[in-house]
Coordinates of C-alpha atoms and ligand atoms in Angstrom, one line a residue:
X13 CA 22.7 8.8 27.3
X14 CA 25.3 11.3 26.1
X15 CA 24.5 13.3 22.9
X16 CA 27.4 14.7 21.0
X17 CA 27.1 17.8 18.7
X18 CA 29.5 17.3 15.9
X19 CA 30.8 20.2 13.7
X20 CA 30.6 19.6 10.0
X21 CA 30.7 21.5 6.7
X22 CA 27.9 21.3 4.1
X23 CA 28.1 19.2 1.0
X24 CA 26.7 20.9 -2.1
X25 CA 25.4 17.8 -3.9
X26 CA 22.7 16.4 -1.6
X27 CA 19.8 17.1 -3.9
X28 CA 17.3 14.3 -4.0
X29 CA 16.4 13.0 -7.5
X30 CA 13.4 11.1 -8.8
X31 CA 13.6 8.8 -5.8
X32 CA 15.6 10.1 -3.0
X33 CA 19.4 10.9 -2.7
X34 CA 21.3 8.3 -4.7
X35 CA 25.1 8.2 -5.0
X36 CA 28.0 5.8 -5.2
X37 CA 28.7 4.0 -1.9
X38 CA 32.1 5.7 -1.7
X39 CA 30.3 9.1 -1.6
X40 CA 28.2 8.0 1.3
X41 CA 31.2 6.6 3.1
X42 CA 32.9 10.1 3.2
X43 CA 33.0 11.3 6.8
X44 CA 29.8 13.2 7.8
X45 CA 28.1 12.7 4.4
X46 CA 25.3 10.4 5.6
X47 CA 25.0 12.3 8.9
X48 CA 24.7 15.7 7.2
X49 CA 21.8 14.4 5.1
X50 CA 20.0 12.7 7.9
X51 CA 20.3 15.8 10.1
X52 CA 19.0 17.9 7.2
X53 CA 15.9 15.7 7.1
X54 CA 15.4 15.8 10.9
X55 CA 15.7 19.6 10.9
X56 CA 12.9 19.9 8.3
X57 CA 10.3 17.4 9.6
X58 CA 7.8 18.3 12.2
X59 CA 8.8 18.2 15.9
X60 CA 10.1 14.6 16.3
X61 CA 9.7 14.5 20.1
X62 CA 7.8 11.5 21.1
X63 CA 7.0 10.5 17.5
X64 CA 7.5 7.2 15.8
X65 CA 10.0 6.8 12.9
X66 CA 10.4 3.7 10.7
X67 CA 13.8 2.6 9.4
X68 CA 15.0 -0.2 7.1
X69 CA 16.6 -0.9 3.8
X70 CA 17.1 -3.3 0.9
X71 CA 20.1 -5.0 2.6
X72 CA 22.7 -3.7 0.1
X73 CA 26.3 -3.0 1.1
X74 CA 26.5 -0.1 3.6
X75 CA 22.9 -0.7 4.8
X76 CA 24.0 -2.0 8.2
X77 CA 26.6 0.6 8.9
X78 CA 24.2 3.4 7.9
X79 CA 21.4 2.0 10.0
X80 CA 23.5 2.1 13.2
X81 CA 24.4 5.7 12.5
X82 CA 20.7 6.7 11.9
X83 CA 19.6 4.9 15.1
X84 CA 22.0 7.0 17.1
X85 CA 20.9 10.2 15.3
X86 CA 17.2 9.4 15.8
X87 CA 17.9 8.9 19.5
X88 CA 19.6 12.3 19.6
X89 CA 16.7 14.0 17.7
X90 CA 14.2 13.0 20.4
X91 CA 12.0 10.5 18.6
X92 CA 9.9 8.4 20.9
X93 CA 10.0 5.1 19.0
X94 CA 12.1 3.8 16.2
X95 CA 10.8 0.7 14.4
X96 CA 13.6 -1.0 12.5
X97 CA 13.3 -4.1 10.3
X98 CA 15.1 -7.2 11.7
X99 CA 18.6 -7.3 10.2
X100 CA 18.0 -3.8 8.9
X101 CA 15.7 -5.1 6.3
X102 CA 12.4 -3.5 5.1
X103 CA 11.3 -3.5 1.5
X104 CA 10.1 -0.1 0.2
X105 CA 6.4 -1.2 0.1
X106 CA 6.6 -2.9 3.5
X107 CA 8.1 0.3 5.0
X108 CA 5.2 2.2 3.5
X109 CA 2.8 -0.3 5.1
X110 CA 4.4 -0.1 8.5
X111 CA 4.5 3.8 8.5
X112 CA 0.7 3.8 7.7
X113 CA -0.3 1.0 10.1
X114 CA 1.5 2.5 13.1
X115 CA 0.8 6.2 12.2
X116 CA 4.5 7.0 12.2
X117 CA 5.7 10.5 11.5
X118 CA 7.6 9.0 8.5
X119 CA 10.3 6.6 7.6
X120 CA 13.8 6.4 6.2
X121 CA 14.4 3.8 3.6
X122 CA 17.9 2.9 2.6
X123 CA 18.0 1.8 -1.0
X124 CA 19.2 2.7 -4.5
X125 CA 16.4 0.5 -5.8
X126 CA 17.4 -1.4 -8.9
X127 CA 20.9 0.0 -9.1
X128 CA 23.8 -2.4 -8.5
X129 CA 25.1 -2.7 -5.0
X130 CA 28.4 -3.7 -3.3
X131 CA 31.4 -1.5 -2.4
X132 CA 31.6 -0.2 -6.0
X133 CA 27.8 0.1 -6.4
X134 CA 25.2 2.6 -5.4
X135 CA 23.5 3.5 -2.1
X136 CA 20.6 5.8 -1.4
X137 CA 18.3 7.4 1.2
X138 CA 14.6 8.1 0.8
X139 CA 12.4 9.8 3.3
X140 CA 8.7 8.9 3.4
X141 CA 6.1 11.0 5.0
X142 CA 3.3 10.0 7.3
X143 CA 1.0 8.8 4.5
X144 CA 3.7 6.2 3.8
X145 CA 4.7 7.8 0.5
X146 CA 7.9 9.5 -0.8
X147 CA 8.4 13.0 0.5
X148 CA 6.9 15.5 -2.0
X149 CA 9.2 17.9 -3.8
X150 CA 8.6 20.8 -1.4
X151 CA 10.1 18.6 1.3
X152 CA 13.0 17.2 -0.7
X153 CA 13.8 20.8 -1.8
X154 CA 13.8 21.8 1.9
X155 CA 16.1 19.0 2.8
X156 CA 18.5 20.1 0.0
X157 CA 18.4 23.7 1.1
X158 CA 19.1 22.7 4.7
X159 CA 22.0 20.5 3.7
X160 CA 23.7 23.5 2.1
X161 CA 23.7 25.4 5.4
X162 CA 24.3 22.6 7.9
X163 CA 27.2 23.0 10.2
X164 CA 26.4 20.7 13.0
X165 CA 24.7 17.4 13.6
X166 CA 23.7 15.5 16.8
X167 CA 24.4 11.9 17.6
X168 CA 23.9 9.8 20.7
X169 CA 27.1 8.2 22.1
X170 CA 25.9 4.6 22.4
X171 CA 27.3 1.3 21.2
X172 CA 25.9 -0.4 18.1
X173 CA 22.6 -2.1 18.6
X174 CA 21.8 -5.8 17.9
X175 CA 19.3 -5.8 15.0
X176 CA 19.0 -9.6 14.8
X177 CA 16.5 -10.1 17.6
X178 CA 12.9 -8.9 17.4
X179 CA 12.0 -6.9 20.5
X180 CA 12.3 -3.6 22.3
X181 CA 15.4 -1.9 23.8
X182 CA 15.4 1.6 25.5
X183 CA 18.0 4.1 24.2
X184 CA 17.5 7.1 26.5
X185 CA 14.0 8.4 25.8
X186 CA 13.8 6.4 22.5
X187 CA 12.3 2.9 22.4
X188 CA 14.1 1.0 19.7
X189 CA 11.8 -1.7 18.4
X190 CA 13.2 -4.4 16.0
X191 CA 10.3 -5.7 14.0
X192 CA 9.7 -8.7 11.8
X193 CA 10.0 -7.1 8.4
X194 CA 7.5 -9.4 6.7
X195 CA 4.6 -9.8 9.2
X196 CA 2.7 -6.5 8.8
X197 CA 3.1 -6.6 5.0
X198 CA 1.9 -10.2 4.7
X199 CA -1.1 -9.5 6.8
X200 CA -2.0 -6.6 4.5
X201 CA -1.7 -8.8 1.4
X202 CA -4.0 -11.4 3.0
X203 CA -6.6 -8.7 3.4
X204 CA -6.5 -7.8 -0.3
X205 CA -6.4 -11.1 -2.0
X206 CA -8.1 -14.4 -1.9
X207 CA -5.3 -16.6 -0.5
X208 CA -7.5 -19.6 -0.2
X209 CA -8.3 -19.6 -3.9
X210 CA -4.7 -19.2 -5.0
X211 CA -3.7 -21.9 -2.6
X212 CA -6.3 -24.3 -4.1
X213 CA -4.6 -23.8 -7.5
X214 CA -1.2 -24.7 -6.1
X215 CA -2.7 -27.7 -4.2
X216 CA -4.3 -29.0 -7.3
X217 CA -1.0 -28.7 -9.2
X218 CA -2.7 -26.3 -11.6
X219 CA -0.2 -23.5 -11.1
X220 CA 3.6 -23.6 -11.3
X221 CA 5.4 -20.3 -10.7
X222 CA 8.8 -18.9 -10.5
X223 CA 9.6 -15.7 -8.6
X224 CA 13.0 -14.2 -9.0
X225 CA 14.0 -12.2 -5.9
X226 CA 17.3 -11.4 -7.6
X227 CA 19.2 -11.8 -4.3
X228 CA 17.5 -8.6 -3.1
X229 CA 15.0 -7.6 -0.5
X230 CA 11.9 -9.6 -1.6
X231 CA 13.5 -13.0 -0.9
X232 CA 12.1 -13.3 2.7
X233 CA 8.8 -11.8 1.7
X234 CA 8.3 -14.1 -1.2
X235 CA 9.4 -17.2 0.7
X236 CA 6.9 -16.4 3.5
X237 CA 4.0 -15.4 1.3
X238 CA 4.3 -17.5 -1.9
X239 CA 5.8 -20.7 -0.5
X240 CA 4.7 -20.8 3.1
X241 CA 1.3 -19.1 3.2
X242 CA 0.1 -19.8 -0.4
X243 CA 1.7 -23.2 -0.9
X244 CA 3.7 -22.7 -4.0
X245 CA 6.2 -25.6 -4.2
X246 CA 9.6 -25.1 -2.6
X247 CA 12.0 -23.7 -5.1
X248 CA 9.3 -21.4 -6.6
X249 CA 11.3 -18.5 -5.2
X250 CA 14.7 -18.2 -6.9
X251 CA 17.7 -16.2 -5.6
X252 CA 15.7 -15.7 -2.4
X253 CA 18.6 -14.9 0.0
X254 CA 19.4 -11.1 0.1
X255 CA 23.0 -10.4 -0.5
X256 CA 24.9 -7.2 0.0
X257 CA 26.0 -7.1 -3.6
X258 CA 22.9 -8.8 -5.0
X259 CA 25.1 -11.7 -6.1
X260 CA 27.0 -9.4 -8.4
X261 CA 23.8 -8.8 -10.5
X262 CA 21.8 -5.8 -11.5
X263 CA 18.6 -6.2 -9.5
X264 CA 16.3 -4.7 -12.1
X265 CA 13.4 -6.9 -13.2
X266 CA 13.4 -6.6 -17.0
X267 CA 14.2 -8.8 -19.9
X268 CA 17.8 -7.6 -20.0
X269 CA 18.7 -8.2 -16.3
X270 CA 16.4 -11.1 -15.2
X271 CA 17.9 -13.4 -17.8
X272 CA 17.9 -16.6 -15.7
X273 CA 14.1 -16.3 -15.1
X274 CA 13.4 -15.3 -18.8
X275 CA 15.3 -18.5 -19.8
X276 CA 13.2 -20.6 -17.6
X277 CA 9.9 -19.0 -18.8
X278 CA 10.9 -19.5 -22.4
X279 CA 11.8 -23.2 -21.8
X280 CA 9.2 -25.2 -23.8
X281 CA 5.9 -26.8 -22.8
X282 CA 7.2 -27.6 -19.3
X283 CA 7.9 -24.0 -18.4
X284 CA 6.1 -22.5 -15.4
X285 CA 2.7 -20.9 -16.0
X286 CA 3.7 -17.6 -14.4
X287 CA 7.0 -15.9 -13.8
X288 CA 7.8 -12.7 -12.0
X289 CA 10.8 -10.7 -10.6
X290 CA 11.3 -7.8 -8.3
X291 CA 14.0 -5.3 -7.8
X292 CA 16.5 -4.3 -5.1
X293 CA 14.0 -2.8 -2.7
X294 CA 10.9 -4.7 -3.8
X295 CA 8.8 -2.0 -5.4
X296 CA 9.2 -3.0 -9.1
X297 CA 7.8 -6.1 -10.8
X298 CA 8.0 -7.9 -14.1
X299 CA 5.3 -10.3 -15.1
X300 CA 5.8 -13.1 -17.5
X301 CA 3.7 -15.9 -18.9
X302 CA 4.9 -19.0 -20.7
X303 CA 7.0 -17.6 -23.5
X304 CA 5.2 -14.3 -23.0
X305 CA 6.3 -10.9 -21.7
X306 CA 3.7 -8.5 -20.3
X307 CA 4.8 -4.9 -20.7
X308 CA 4.4 -3.0 -17.5
X309 CA 2.0 -0.6 -19.2
X310 CA -0.2 -3.5 -20.3
X311 CA 0.0 -5.0 -16.9
X312 CA -1.4 -1.9 -15.4
X313 CA -4.2 -1.8 -17.9
X314 CA -5.1 -5.5 -17.4
X315 CA -5.1 -5.0 -13.7
X316 CA -7.3 -1.9 -13.8
X317 CA -9.8 -3.7 -16.2
X318 CA -10.0 -6.7 -13.8
X319 CA -9.7 -5.1 -10.4
X320 CA -13.4 -5.5 -9.6
X321 CA -13.0 -9.3 -9.6
X322 CA -10.6 -9.2 -6.7
X323 CA -11.6 -9.1 -3.0
X324 CA -9.6 -5.9 -2.1
X325 CA -11.0 -4.0 -5.1
X326 CA -14.6 -5.3 -5.3
X327 CA -16.0 -1.8 -5.0
X328 CA -14.3 -0.8 -8.2
X329 CA -11.7 1.9 -8.8
X330 CA -12.2 5.6 -8.0
X331 CA -9.8 6.5 -10.8
X332 CA -6.4 5.5 -12.2
X333 CA -3.1 7.4 -12.8
X334 CA -0.1 6.8 -14.9
X335 CA 3.2 8.6 -15.3
X336 CA 3.4 10.6 -18.5
X337 CA 5.7 8.3 -20.4
X338 CA 3.7 5.2 -19.5
X339 CA 1.6 3.9 -22.4
X340 CA -2.0 5.0 -22.8
X341 CA -3.4 1.5 -22.6
X342 CA -4.8 2.2 -19.1
X343 CA -6.5 5.4 -20.4
X344 CA -8.7 3.2 -22.6
X345 CA -9.7 1.1 -19.6
X346 CA -10.6 4.2 -17.6
X347 CA -12.7 5.5 -20.5
X348 CA -14.6 2.3 -20.7
X349 CA -15.1 2.2 -16.9
X350 CA -16.1 5.8 -16.9
X351 CA -13.4 6.8 -14.4
X352 CA -10.8 9.5 -14.5
X353 CA -7.2 8.8 -15.7
X354 CA -4.6 11.2 -14.4
X355 CA -1.2 11.8 -16.2
X356 CA 1.6 12.7 -13.8
X357 CA 5.3 13.3 -14.0
X358 CA 7.7 10.4 -13.6
X359 CA 8.2 9.2 -10.0
X360 CA 5.8 7.7 -7.4
X361 CA 5.7 10.8 -5.3
X362 CA 3.3 12.4 -7.8
X363 CA 0.7 9.7 -7.1
X364 CA 0.6 10.4 -3.3
X365 CA -1.9 13.4 -3.3
X366 CA -4.2 11.6 -5.8
X367 CA -4.3 8.5 -3.6
X368 CA -4.8 10.5 -0.4
X369 CA -7.6 12.5 -1.9
X370 CA -9.2 9.2 -3.1
X371 CA -9.2 10.4 -6.7
X372 CA -7.4 7.2 -7.8
X373 CA -7.2 3.7 -6.4
X374 CA -4.5 2.2 -8.7
X375 CA -1.5 3.7 -10.5
X376 CA 1.5 2.7 -12.5
X377 CA 4.6 3.5 -14.4
X378 CA 6.2 2.0 -17.5
X379 CA 9.3 1.3 -15.5
X380 CA 7.9 -1.9 -14.0
X381 CA 5.9 -0.2 -11.3
X382 CA 2.3 -0.8 -10.3
X383 CA 0.5 -0.1 -7.0
X384 CA -2.7 0.9 -5.3
X385 CA -4.0 2.8 -2.4
X386 CA -3.0 0.0 0.0
X387 CA 0.3 1.7 0.5
X388 CA 1.9 4.9 -1.0
X389 CA 4.7 3.2 -3.0
X390 CA 4.7 0.9 -6.0
X391 CA 4.6 -2.7 -4.8
X392 CA 6.3 -5.6 -6.6
X393 CA 4.9 -8.6 -4.6
X394 CA 1.4 -7.0 -4.5
X395 CA 1.4 -7.0 -8.3
X396 CA 2.5 -10.6 -8.3
X397 CA -0.3 -11.6 -5.9
X398 CA -2.8 -9.6 -8.0
X399 CA -1.9 -11.6 -11.1
X400 CA -1.9 -14.9 -9.2
X401 CA -5.4 -14.1 -7.9
X402 CA -6.5 -13.2 -11.4
X403 CA -5.1 -16.4 -12.8
X404 CA -7.0 -18.4 -10.1
X405 CA -10.2 -16.6 -10.9
X406 CA -10.0 -16.7 -14.7
X407 CA -8.3 -20.0 -15.0
X408 CA -6.6 -18.9 -18.2
X409 CA -3.0 -18.4 -19.2
X410 CA -1.3 -15.0 -18.8
X411 CA -1.0 -14.8 -22.6
X412 CA -4.7 -15.5 -23.2
X413 CA -5.7 -12.8 -20.6
X414 CA -3.5 -10.2 -22.2
X415 CA -4.6 -11.1 -25.8
X416 CA -8.2 -10.9 -24.7
X417 CA -7.5 -7.5 -23.3
X418 CA -6.0 -6.4 -26.6
X419 CA -9.0 -7.6 -28.5
X420 CA -11.3 -5.7 -26.2
X421 CA -9.3 -2.5 -25.9
X422 CA -6.8 -2.5 -28.8
X423 CA -3.1 -2.9 -28.3
X424 CA -0.6 -0.1 -27.4
X425 CA 2.8 -1.2 -28.8
X426 CA 5.3 0.4 -26.5
X427 CA 9.0 0.4 -25.9
X428 CA 11.6 2.4 -24.0
X429 CA 15.2 2.9 -25.3
X430 CA 17.8 4.0 -22.7
X431 CA 21.1 5.6 -23.6
X432 CA 23.0 5.2 -20.3
X433 CA 26.2 7.0 -19.2
X434 CA 26.0 9.7 -21.9
X435 CA 28.0 12.9 -21.4
X436 CA 25.8 15.1 -19.3
X437 CA 26.3 18.3 -21.2
X438 CA 25.6 16.7 -24.5
X439 CA 22.4 15.0 -23.3
X440 CA 21.2 18.3 -21.8
X441 CA 21.9 20.1 -25.2
X442 CA 20.0 17.4 -27.1
X443 CA 16.9 17.9 -24.9
X444 CA 17.3 21.7 -25.1
X445 CA 17.5 21.7 -28.9
X446 CA 14.5 19.5 -29.1
X447 CA 12.6 21.9 -26.9
X448 CA 13.5 24.7 -29.4
X449 CA 12.0 22.7 -32.2
X450 CA 8.6 22.0 -30.5
X451 CA 6.8 25.1 -31.5
X452 CA 7.2 24.4 -35.2
X453 CA 6.0 20.8 -35.0
X454 CA 2.2 20.8 -34.6
X455 CA 0.4 20.3 -37.9
X456 CA 3.6 19.1 -39.5
X457 CA 3.9 15.6 -41.0
X458 CA 6.6 13.3 -39.7
X459 CA 6.6 10.1 -41.8
X460 CA 3.0 8.8 -42.1
X461 CA 1.7 10.8 -39.2
X462 CA 0.7 14.4 -38.5
X463 CA 1.8 16.0 -35.2
X464 CA -1.1 17.0 -33.1
X465 CA 0.9 18.5 -30.2
X466 CA 4.5 19.0 -29.1
X467 CA 5.4 20.3 -25.7
X468 CA 7.5 20.0 -22.6
X469 CA 5.3 18.3 -20.1
X470 CA 4.2 20.3 -17.1
X471 CA 1.9 19.1 -14.4
X472 CA -0.4 21.0 -12.0
X473 CA -1.3 18.8 -9.1
X474 CA -5.1 18.8 -8.9
X475 CA -5.0 18.5 -5.1
X476 CA -2.5 21.1 -3.9
X477 CA -2.1 23.1 -7.1
X478 CA 1.7 22.7 -7.2
X479 CA 3.3 23.0 -10.6
X480 CA 6.1 20.8 -11.8
X481 CA 7.7 21.7 -15.1
X482 CA 10.2 20.3 -17.7
X483 CA 9.1 16.7 -17.2
X484 CA 9.9 15.5 -20.7
X485 CA 9.5 16.4 -24.3
X486 CA 6.3 14.9 -25.8
X487 CA 5.4 14.7 -29.4
X488 CA 1.9 13.4 -30.0
X489 CA 0.4 12.4 -33.3
X490 CA -3.2 12.5 -34.6
X491 CA -3.6 8.7 -34.2
X492 CA -2.5 8.7 -30.6
X493 CA 1.1 7.6 -31.3
X494 CA 3.7 9.4 -29.1
X495 CA 7.4 10.0 -28.9
X496 CA 8.9 11.1 -25.6
X497 CA 12.3 12.1 -24.5
X498 CA 13.4 12.6 -20.9
X499 CA 16.6 12.6 -18.8
X500 CA 16.7 10.2 -16.0
X501 CA 16.7 11.5 -12.4
X502 CA 18.0 8.4 -10.8
X503 CA 21.4 7.7 -12.5
X504 CA 24.7 8.2 -10.7
X505 CA 27.0 8.2 -13.7
X506 CA 26.8 10.8 -16.5
X507 CA 23.3 11.2 -17.9
X508 CA 20.8 8.6 -19.0
X509 CA 18.6 9.7 -21.9
X510 CA 15.3 7.8 -22.3
X511 CA 13.3 7.6 -25.5
X512 CA 9.8 6.3 -25.1
X513 CA 7.8 5.3 -28.2
X514 CA 4.2 4.2 -28.5
X515 CA 1.5 3.5 -31.1
X516 CA -2.0 2.2 -30.9
X517 CA -3.3 -0.7 -33.0
X518 CA -7.0 -1.2 -32.7
X519 CA -7.2 -4.1 -35.2
X520 CA -6.7 -7.6 -33.7
X521 CA -5.3 -8.7 -37.1
X522 CA -2.4 -6.4 -36.3
X523 CA -1.7 -7.6 -32.8
X524 CA 1.0 -10.2 -33.5
X525 CA 3.9 -8.0 -34.6
X526 CA 7.2 -7.9 -32.8
X527 CA 7.3 -4.7 -30.8
X528 CA 10.5 -3.1 -32.2
X529 CA 9.3 -3.9 -35.7
X530 CA 5.9 -2.4 -35.0
X531 CA 7.5 0.8 -33.7
X532 CA 10.3 1.0 -36.3
X533 CA 9.1 4.0 -38.1
X534 CA 8.5 6.0 -35.0
X535 CA 11.9 5.1 -33.6
X536 CA 13.5 6.3 -36.8
X537 CA 11.6 9.6 -36.7
X538 CA 12.6 10.1 -33.0
X539 CA 16.3 9.3 -33.8
X540 CA 16.4 11.7 -36.8
X541 CA 14.6 14.5 -35.1
X542 CA 16.9 14.4 -32.1
X543 CA 20.1 13.4 -33.9
X544 CA 20.3 10.9 -31.2
X545 CA 23.1 8.7 -32.5
X546 CA 25.3 11.5 -33.7
X547 CA 25.0 13.5 -30.5
X548 CA 25.4 10.7 -28.1
X549 CA 28.1 9.0 -30.2
X550 CA 26.2 5.7 -29.7
X551 CA 25.2 3.2 -32.4
X552 CA 22.2 2.2 -30.4
X553 CA 20.5 2.1 -27.0
X554 CA 22.2 0.5 -23.9
X555 CA 18.9 -1.2 -22.8
X556 CA 15.6 -1.7 -24.5
X557 CA 12.6 -2.5 -22.4
Ligands
G1P3 C1 13.2 5.7 -12.9 C2 11.9 5.4 -13.6 C3 10.7 6.0 -12.9 C4 10.7 5.5 -11.4 C5 12.1 5.7 -10.8 C6 12.2 5.1 -9.4 O1 13.3 7.1 -12.9 O2 11.9 5.9 -15.0 O3 9.5 5.7 -13.5 O4 9.7 6.1 -10.7 O5 13.1 5.2 -11.6 O6 12.0 3.7 -9.5 P1 14.3 8.0 -13.9 O7 15.6 7.3 -13.8 O8 13.6 7.8 -15.2 O9 14.2 9.4 -13.4
ZN4 ZN1 12.9 0.0 -6.5

């Protein structure tokens, strides 16, 4: 096998964000762009000789071409084994499961998550470490530093490889192993949940579900697990064939983008009992009942409160964690259970140490992400199976489970307003100016409430002591209400400003309000304080979740 050393010049923009390096497809298509970043990773990881690497992606446009290049570079780098999902497919949680199961050095996942795909869409690369989770910041910083000095990369001179057939092919010293992308993941799910019990509900005709794979990676996983293994009726999985452009859609499971599913779930008495959707790479989830939306923050809280009822979590939870902007609903569950609740910066990579150190068993983010210690990524189908198992155990509707939860713990009204594609400099200034106001806020009254604290969130990792600063402006009130501002770290066009608003309502008589209505005063305060509309030039948010 010939290995070529190719001269290159560094790019200055290969800085990974909240979740890997994410850019427009055209950026990745520039000569050497992908190769430079992959070589930067390979130069920073431990000695690859003889080690196993996992590789797969969400099937979006450019996935196949990128995988062929990475195979050749992995062969040149000296890896011993490369496990690639058949057809180049591996969902993010499945990749995490495979890395863990086969004790790989790490894995490369090609995805831009929920961002649109196709030639005009986005592409991305994430590197996951041996625990199956996203590389921590010290690693992503190292990749970035390396990328700015790189002047050569190495690639094997071999023809493209057939990725359609499961099996092993030698490439020099490398064994290329094409794996069934679903098998290991499905086996893990069977170990965590009571498939027999869920199956009985389907058999008895007591459970009708719809899962929207949004033409993204979860299609094959959902067809195998939900329809084949669990016996959901054919057609329960919608949009189940992955497409390179996600059928022209925006594979983000929320009320704005999963419209078709939302329509079905709102469709009168005959609507399915349970609806769910996942995103481009399969790590996000949205849960719906009949005419009922479960906010991701509530979903996390309900799951934590009920975990002990499910086979995989019978021993109870060691602790829980949520990202800072996620609602405090799960904090109340933790308090009741007498376990710790950790508040981390946004992004799954911050949960890794807590999970590895067994400080937490379950964690989640308001951005439609929930997961547990079974992998080191958030996991969309896992959350769906968790809910199905819970429905089978409690034999109640989704709505009645959530309402009972609110009665027991109180309700955290919660919403996120996104201002997308805002001018980067202006968005930066807005946040800077807010930071300047923070010191004067504690003790002050804003509307009906008194400010208890106002700060720029910083996190000290309790396991390795690393400090992460500037993770969002928080304003907390005496009654637990919060207003948070942060700039997105995953966008590829201009800046995305996120406003998160939350308030706690202990009284069940107050649990029936419409969310935006219930949060109206706080939203107004947030908009005034930040001069949001004037500064962004927008009359309202692009997306409300
Ligand atoms: C967004 C979400 C965050 C999530 C990330 C990757 O990041 O807000 O919770 O971990 O996508 O799915 P952001 O764009 O806000 O930086
Ligand atoms: Zn995702």
